[in-house]
Short mmCIF file of C-alpha atoms in Angstrom, two decimals:
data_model
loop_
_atom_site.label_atom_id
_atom_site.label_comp_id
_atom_site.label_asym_id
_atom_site.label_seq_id
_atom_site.Cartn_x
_atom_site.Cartn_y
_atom_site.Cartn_z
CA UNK T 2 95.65 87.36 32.18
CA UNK T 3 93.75 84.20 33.37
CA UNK T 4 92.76 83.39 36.99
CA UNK T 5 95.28 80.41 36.75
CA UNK T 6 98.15 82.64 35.03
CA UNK T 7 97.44 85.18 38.06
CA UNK T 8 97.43 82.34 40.68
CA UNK T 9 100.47 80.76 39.31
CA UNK T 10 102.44 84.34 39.66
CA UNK T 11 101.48 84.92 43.54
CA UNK T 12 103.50 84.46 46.40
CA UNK T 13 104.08 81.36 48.04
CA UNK T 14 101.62 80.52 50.54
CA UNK T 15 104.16 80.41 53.33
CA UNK T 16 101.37 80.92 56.10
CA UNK T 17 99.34 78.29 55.35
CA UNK T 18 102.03 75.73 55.11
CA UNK T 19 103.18 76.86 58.26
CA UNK T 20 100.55 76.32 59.98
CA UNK T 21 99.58 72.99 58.44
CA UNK T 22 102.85 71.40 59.32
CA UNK T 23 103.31 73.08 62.99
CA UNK T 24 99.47 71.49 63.23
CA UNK T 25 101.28 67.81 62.63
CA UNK T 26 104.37 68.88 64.71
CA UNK T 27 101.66 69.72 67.65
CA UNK T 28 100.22 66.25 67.05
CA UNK T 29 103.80 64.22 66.71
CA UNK T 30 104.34 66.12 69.77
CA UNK T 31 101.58 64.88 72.04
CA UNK T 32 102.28 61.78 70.97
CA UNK T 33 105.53 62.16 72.42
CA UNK T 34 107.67 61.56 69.03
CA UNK T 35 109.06 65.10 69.50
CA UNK T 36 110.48 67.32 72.12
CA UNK T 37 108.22 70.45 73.71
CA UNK T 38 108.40 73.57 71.53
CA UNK T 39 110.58 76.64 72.39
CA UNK T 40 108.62 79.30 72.08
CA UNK T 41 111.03 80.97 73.57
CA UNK T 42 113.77 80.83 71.61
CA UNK T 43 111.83 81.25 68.07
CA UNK T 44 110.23 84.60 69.78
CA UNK T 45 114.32 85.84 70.29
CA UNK T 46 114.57 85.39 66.74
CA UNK T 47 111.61 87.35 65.41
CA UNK T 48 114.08 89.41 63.39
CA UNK T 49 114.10 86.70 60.95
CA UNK T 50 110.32 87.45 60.17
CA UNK T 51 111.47 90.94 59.45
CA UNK T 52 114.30 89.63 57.19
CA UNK T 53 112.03 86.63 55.24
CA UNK T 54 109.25 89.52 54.65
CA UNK T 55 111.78 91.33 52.35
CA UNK T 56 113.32 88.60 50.88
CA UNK T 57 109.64 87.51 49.76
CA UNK T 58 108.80 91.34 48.37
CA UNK T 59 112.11 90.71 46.42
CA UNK T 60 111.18 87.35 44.93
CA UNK T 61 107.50 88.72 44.02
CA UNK T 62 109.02 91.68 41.72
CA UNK T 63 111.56 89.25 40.49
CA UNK T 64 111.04 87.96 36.31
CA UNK T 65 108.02 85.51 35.88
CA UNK T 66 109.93 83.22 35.23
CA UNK T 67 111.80 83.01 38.60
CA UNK T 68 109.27 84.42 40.33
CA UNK T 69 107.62 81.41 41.64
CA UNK T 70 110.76 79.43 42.44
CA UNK T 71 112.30 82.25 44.43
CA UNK T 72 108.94 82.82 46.40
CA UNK T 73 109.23 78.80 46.88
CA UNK T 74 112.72 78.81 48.00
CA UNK T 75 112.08 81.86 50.66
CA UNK T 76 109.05 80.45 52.01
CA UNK T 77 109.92 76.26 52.83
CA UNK T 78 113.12 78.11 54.16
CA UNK T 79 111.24 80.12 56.69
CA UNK T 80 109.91 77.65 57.70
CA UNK T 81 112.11 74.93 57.58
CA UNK T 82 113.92 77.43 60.21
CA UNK T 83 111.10 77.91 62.56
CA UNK T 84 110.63 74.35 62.92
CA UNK T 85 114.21 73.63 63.68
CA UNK T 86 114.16 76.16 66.29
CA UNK T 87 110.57 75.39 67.58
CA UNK T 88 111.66 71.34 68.04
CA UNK T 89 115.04 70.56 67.03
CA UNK T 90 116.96 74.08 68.60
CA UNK T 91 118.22 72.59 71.90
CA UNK T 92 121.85 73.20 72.99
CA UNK T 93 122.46 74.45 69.55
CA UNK T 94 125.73 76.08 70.00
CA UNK T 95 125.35 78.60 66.87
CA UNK T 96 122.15 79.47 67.93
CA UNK T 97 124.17 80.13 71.56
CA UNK T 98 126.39 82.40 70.22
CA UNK T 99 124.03 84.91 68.84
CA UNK T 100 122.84 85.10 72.54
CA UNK T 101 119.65 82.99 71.83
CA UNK T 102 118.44 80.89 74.54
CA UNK T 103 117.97 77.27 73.65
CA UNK T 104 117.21 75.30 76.78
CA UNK T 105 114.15 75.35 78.70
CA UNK T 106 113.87 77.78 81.46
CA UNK T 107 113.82 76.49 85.01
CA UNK T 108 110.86 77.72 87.32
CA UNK T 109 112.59 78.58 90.35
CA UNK T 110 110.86 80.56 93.74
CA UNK T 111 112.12 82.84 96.27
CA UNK T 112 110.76 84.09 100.10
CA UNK T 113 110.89 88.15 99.83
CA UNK T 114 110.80 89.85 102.51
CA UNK T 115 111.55 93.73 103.77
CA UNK T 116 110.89 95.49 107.61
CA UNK T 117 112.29 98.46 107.52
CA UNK T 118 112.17 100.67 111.00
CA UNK T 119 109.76 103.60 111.44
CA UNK T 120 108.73 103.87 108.12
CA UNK T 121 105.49 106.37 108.11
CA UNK T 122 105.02 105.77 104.22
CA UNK T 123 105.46 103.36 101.50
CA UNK T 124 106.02 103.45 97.59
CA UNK T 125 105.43 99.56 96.13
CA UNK T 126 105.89 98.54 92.59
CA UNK T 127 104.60 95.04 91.62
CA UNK T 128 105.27 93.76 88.45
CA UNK T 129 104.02 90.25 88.28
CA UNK T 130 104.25 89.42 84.20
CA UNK T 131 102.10 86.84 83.03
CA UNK T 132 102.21 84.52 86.32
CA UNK T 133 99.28 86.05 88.35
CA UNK T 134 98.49 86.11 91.72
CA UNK T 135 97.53 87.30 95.09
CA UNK T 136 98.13 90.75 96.98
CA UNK T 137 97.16 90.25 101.12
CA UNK T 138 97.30 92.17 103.83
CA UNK T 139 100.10 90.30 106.67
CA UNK T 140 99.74 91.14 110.16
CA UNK T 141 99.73 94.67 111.62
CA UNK T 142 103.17 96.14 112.49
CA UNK T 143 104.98 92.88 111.01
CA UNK T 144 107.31 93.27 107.43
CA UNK T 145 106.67 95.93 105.22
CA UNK T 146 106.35 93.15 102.34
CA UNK T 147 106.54 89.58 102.77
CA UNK T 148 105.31 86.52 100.24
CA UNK T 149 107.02 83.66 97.30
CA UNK T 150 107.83 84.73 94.27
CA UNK T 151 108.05 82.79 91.33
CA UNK T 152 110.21 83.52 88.12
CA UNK T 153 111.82 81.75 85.37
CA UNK T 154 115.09 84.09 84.54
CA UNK T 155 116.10 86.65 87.00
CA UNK T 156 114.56 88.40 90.46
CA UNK T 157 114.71 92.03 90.72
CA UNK T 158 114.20 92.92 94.49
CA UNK T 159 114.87 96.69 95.66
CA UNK T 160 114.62 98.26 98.58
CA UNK T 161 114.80 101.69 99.87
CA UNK T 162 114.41 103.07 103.07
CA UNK T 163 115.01 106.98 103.44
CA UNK T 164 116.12 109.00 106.71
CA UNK T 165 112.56 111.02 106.10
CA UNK T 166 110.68 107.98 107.21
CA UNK T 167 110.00 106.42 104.14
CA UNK T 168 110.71 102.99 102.09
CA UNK T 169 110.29 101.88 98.22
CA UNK T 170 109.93 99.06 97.05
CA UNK T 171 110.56 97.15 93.65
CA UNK T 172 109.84 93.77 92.57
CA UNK T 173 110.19 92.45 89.03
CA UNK T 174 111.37 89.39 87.36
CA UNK T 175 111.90 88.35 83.82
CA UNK T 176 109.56 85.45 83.29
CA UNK T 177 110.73 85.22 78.96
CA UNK T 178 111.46 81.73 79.15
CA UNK T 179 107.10 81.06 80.34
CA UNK T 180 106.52 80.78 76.54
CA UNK T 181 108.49 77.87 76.74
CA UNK T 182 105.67 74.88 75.81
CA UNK T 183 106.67 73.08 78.75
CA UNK T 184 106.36 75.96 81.45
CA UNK T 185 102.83 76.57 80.14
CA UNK T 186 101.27 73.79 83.06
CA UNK T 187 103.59 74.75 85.66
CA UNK T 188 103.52 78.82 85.91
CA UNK T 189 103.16 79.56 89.59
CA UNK T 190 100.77 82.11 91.18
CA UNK T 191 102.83 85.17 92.95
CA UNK T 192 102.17 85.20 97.04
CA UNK T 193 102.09 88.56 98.59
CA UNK T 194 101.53 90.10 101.97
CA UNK T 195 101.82 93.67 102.47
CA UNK T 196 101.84 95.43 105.39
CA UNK T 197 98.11 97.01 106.56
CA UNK T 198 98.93 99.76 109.17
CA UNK T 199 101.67 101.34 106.84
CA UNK T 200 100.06 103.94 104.24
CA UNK T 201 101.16 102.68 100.50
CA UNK T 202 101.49 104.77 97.21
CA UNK T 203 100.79 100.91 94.98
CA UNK T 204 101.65 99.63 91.46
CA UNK T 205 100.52 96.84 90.51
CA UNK T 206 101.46 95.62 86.82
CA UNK T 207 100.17 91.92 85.45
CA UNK T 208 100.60 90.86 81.96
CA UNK T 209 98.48 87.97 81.77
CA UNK T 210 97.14 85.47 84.24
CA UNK T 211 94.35 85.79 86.89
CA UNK T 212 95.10 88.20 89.74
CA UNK T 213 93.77 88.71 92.85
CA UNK T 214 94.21 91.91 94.95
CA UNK T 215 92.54 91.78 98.46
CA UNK T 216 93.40 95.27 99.51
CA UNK T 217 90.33 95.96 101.66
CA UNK T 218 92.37 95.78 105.00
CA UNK T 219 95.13 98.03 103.78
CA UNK T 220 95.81 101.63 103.88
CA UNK T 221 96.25 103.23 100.36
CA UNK T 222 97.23 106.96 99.34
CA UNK T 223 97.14 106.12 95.63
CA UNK T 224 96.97 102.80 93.49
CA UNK T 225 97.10 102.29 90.44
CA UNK T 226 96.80 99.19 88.78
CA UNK T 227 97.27 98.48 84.93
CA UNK T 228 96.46 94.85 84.05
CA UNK T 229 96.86 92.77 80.15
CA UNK T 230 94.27 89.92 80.38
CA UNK T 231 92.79 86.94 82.68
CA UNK T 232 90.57 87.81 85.04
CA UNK T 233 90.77 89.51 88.09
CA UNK T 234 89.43 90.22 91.35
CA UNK T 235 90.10 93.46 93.49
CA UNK T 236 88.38 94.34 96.90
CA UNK T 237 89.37 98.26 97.50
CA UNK T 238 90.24 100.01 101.06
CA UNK T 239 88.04 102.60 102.69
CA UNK T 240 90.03 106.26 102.57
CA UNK T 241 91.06 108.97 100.97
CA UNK T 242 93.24 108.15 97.39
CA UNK T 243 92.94 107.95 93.91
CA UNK T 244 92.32 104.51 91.94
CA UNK T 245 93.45 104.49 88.44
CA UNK T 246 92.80 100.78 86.70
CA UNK T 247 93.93 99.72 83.16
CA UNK T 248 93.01 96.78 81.81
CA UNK T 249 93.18 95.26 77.98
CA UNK T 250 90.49 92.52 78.75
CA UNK T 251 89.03 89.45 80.90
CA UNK T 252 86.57 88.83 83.93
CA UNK T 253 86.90 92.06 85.92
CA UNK T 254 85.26 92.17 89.64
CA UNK T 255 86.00 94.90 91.74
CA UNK T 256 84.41 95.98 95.45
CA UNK T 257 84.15 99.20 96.67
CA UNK T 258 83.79 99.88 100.65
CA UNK T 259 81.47 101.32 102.83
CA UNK T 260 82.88 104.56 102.65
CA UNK T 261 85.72 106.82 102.06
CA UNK T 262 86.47 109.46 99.33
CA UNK T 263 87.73 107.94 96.16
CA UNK T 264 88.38 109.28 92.22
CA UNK T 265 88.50 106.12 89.87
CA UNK T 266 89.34 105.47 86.57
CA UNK T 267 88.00 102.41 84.62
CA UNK T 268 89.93 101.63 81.51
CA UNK T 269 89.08 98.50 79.80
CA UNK T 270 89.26 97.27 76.49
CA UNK T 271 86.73 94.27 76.56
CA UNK T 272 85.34 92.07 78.36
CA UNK T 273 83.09 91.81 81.40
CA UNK T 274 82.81 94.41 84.38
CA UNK T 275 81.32 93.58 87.21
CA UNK T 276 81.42 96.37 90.48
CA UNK T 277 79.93 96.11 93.33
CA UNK T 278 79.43 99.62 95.26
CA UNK T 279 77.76 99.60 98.72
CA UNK T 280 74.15 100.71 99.78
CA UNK T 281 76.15 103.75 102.14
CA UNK T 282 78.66 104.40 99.38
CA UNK T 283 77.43 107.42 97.78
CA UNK T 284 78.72 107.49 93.91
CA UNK T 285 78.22 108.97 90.48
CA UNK T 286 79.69 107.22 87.55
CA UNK T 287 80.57 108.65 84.14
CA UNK T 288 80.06 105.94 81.37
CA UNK T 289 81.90 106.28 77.49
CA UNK T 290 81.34 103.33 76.26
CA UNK T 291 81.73 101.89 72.92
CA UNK T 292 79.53 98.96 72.86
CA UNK T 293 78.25 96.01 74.87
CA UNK T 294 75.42 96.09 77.85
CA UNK T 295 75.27 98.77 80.76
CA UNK T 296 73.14 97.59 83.69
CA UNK T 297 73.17 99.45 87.02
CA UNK T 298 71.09 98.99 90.01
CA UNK T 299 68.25 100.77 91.28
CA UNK T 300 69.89 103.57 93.66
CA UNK T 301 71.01 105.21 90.31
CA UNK T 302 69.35 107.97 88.20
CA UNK T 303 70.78 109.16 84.98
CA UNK T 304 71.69 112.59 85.21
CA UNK T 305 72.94 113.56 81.78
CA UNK T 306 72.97 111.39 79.13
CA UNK T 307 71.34 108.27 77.40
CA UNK T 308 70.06 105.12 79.61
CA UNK T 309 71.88 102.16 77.02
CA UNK T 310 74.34 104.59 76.06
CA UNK T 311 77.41 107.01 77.61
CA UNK T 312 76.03 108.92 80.25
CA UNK T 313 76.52 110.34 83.74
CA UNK T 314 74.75 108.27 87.05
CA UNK T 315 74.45 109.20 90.45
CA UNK T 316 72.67 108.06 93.71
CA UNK T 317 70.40 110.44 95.46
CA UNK T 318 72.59 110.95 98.57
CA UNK T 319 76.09 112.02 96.06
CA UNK T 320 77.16 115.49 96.78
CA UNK T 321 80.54 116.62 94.97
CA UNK T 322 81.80 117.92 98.24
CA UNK T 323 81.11 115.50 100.48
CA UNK T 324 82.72 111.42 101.19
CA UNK T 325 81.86 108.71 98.24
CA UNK T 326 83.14 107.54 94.68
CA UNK T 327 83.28 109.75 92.04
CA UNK T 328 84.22 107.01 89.02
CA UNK T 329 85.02 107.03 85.49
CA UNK T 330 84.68 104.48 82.95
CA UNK T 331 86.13 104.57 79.23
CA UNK T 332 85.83 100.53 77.87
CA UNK T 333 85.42 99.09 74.28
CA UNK T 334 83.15 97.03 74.11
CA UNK T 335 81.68 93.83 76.86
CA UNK T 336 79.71 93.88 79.86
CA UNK T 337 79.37 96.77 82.87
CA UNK T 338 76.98 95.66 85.57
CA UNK T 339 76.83 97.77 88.87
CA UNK T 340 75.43 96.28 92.13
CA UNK T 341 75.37 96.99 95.45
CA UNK T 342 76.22 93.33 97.16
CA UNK T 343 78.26 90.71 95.97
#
């Protein structure tokens, strides 16, 4: 068989035409000839990938001779169907019925706020999605959790307060309709105050979006923190508590205090890692990394290990049994720099 014979009984290039005419929808939409793109409402419907995939494995083992028509006739109607949704889907009332949302989503905000009375411990769960923002202490012996919230679909605010003397805490919102092309500008950062006297077992989930957690005032038993991508910033309490941080990749800066006795976990995909541990914080740091630069400062001798490579490092005034940060790091590949000031 010939190269042309062999081209002539492939697939149809559904991909590439895709992506050539949603490239001139993109344009005819800046121009403002068309309407903003739904994101949202073609993501609902990723079934239909699911469906167009088989239907184009059927018309590949069909007879030559139909072979290429079929493949045709699957592919400009994928297409043709992602566009309509994409541009033309508004107020479509079939597309309503199937439960499909076809209008853009409204960015709305709501004041939170919880004091409950005598509470000697708090459980928090933060789950910010891909709008980002900022974690603050409030005033001493004020709410338990005050701030703005801002969400596109629906608020999930929980609250528990137990006879024992303890309160938990939930707050969650379904931000689907952000992939909506016009919501992309106007995502708003999350605004939260907790409060610093009142000892807090803290989640904090982000999907994307820059966050910033200034947690150096408060008073932590455990966080744990598990983060998608944007950069971040987190300043850390002094104490006794475990730190566990997950993160798929972006601009990560954390600061460690003074003192205290903390076991953390780095988890990081890629990107760059940037940690800044005190001169009177003693600390040993385990390193498996898979590639990318290690650089830390000079307080730190390698103990076990290779210098560019995984390896254990500790300051001359660590002891196992005594205060300091005992850290572990597991990332892919990017940057890990260790200093002791900002």
């Amino acid at each position: 068989m010939s190269k042309q014979e062999s081209r002539n009984n492939g697939g149809f290039p559904t991909g590439p035409l895709f992506l050539v005419l949603i490239g001139v929808l993109f344009l005819l939409r800046n121009t403002g000839t068309l309407p903003d793109a739904n994101w949202g409402a073609l993501i609902q419907l990723w079934p239909l990938a699911l469906i167009f995939m088989g239907l184009n494995l059927v018309a590949q083992n069909s007879p030559r001779m139909i072979r290429g028509p079929l493949s045709f006739l699957v592919g400009i109607t994928a297409v043709s169907i992602a566009i309509f949704v994409l541009f033309f889907s508004e107020d479509n009332a079939l597309l309503a019925r199937l439960g499909i949302r076809t209008t853009p989503a409204e960015m709305m905000s709501e004041t939170i706020s919880f004091d409950p009375q005598d509470v000697s411990q708090a459980e928090i769960e933060l789950n910010l999605s891909s709008t980002g923002g900022d974690i603050y202490a409030l005033e001493p012996n004020g709410d338990l959790i005050n701030g703005e919230v801002f969400f596109t679909d629906r608020l999930i605010f929980e609250t528990e307060e137990t006879n024992n003397g303890e309160a938990k805490v939930v707050l969650d919102t379904n931000n689907f309709g952000a992939f909506n092309w016009n919501l992309a500008g106007e995502a708003q950062r999350w605004q939260v105050g907790l409060n610093p006297s009142t000892p807090l077992d803290l989640v904090i989930n982000s999907g994307s979006g820059s966050i910033d957690l200034d947690l150096d005032l408060m008073t932590i038993t455990d966080l744990n923190v598990d983060l998608g991508s944007g950069s971040s910033s987190i300043a850390l309490p002094d104490g006794e508590y475990d730190f566990d941080l997950d993160i798929g990749s972006g601009a990560t800066r954390i600061v460690f205090p003074d003192n205290g006795r903390i076991s953390a976990t780095l988890d990081g995909g890629s990107g760059s890692f940037t940690l800044t541990i005190p001169e009177g914080m003693p600390a040993r740091v385990d390193i498996d990394s898979g590639s990318g630069g290690i650089s830390l400062d000079s307080r730190f001798t390698l103990v076990d290990g290779e210098r560019n490579g995984d390896g254990i490092w500790e300051t001359d005034d660590y002891s196992r049994s005594g205060d300091g940060l005992e850290l572990f790091v597991d990332i892919g590949s990017g940057s890990f720099r260790v200093n002791d000031q900002e």
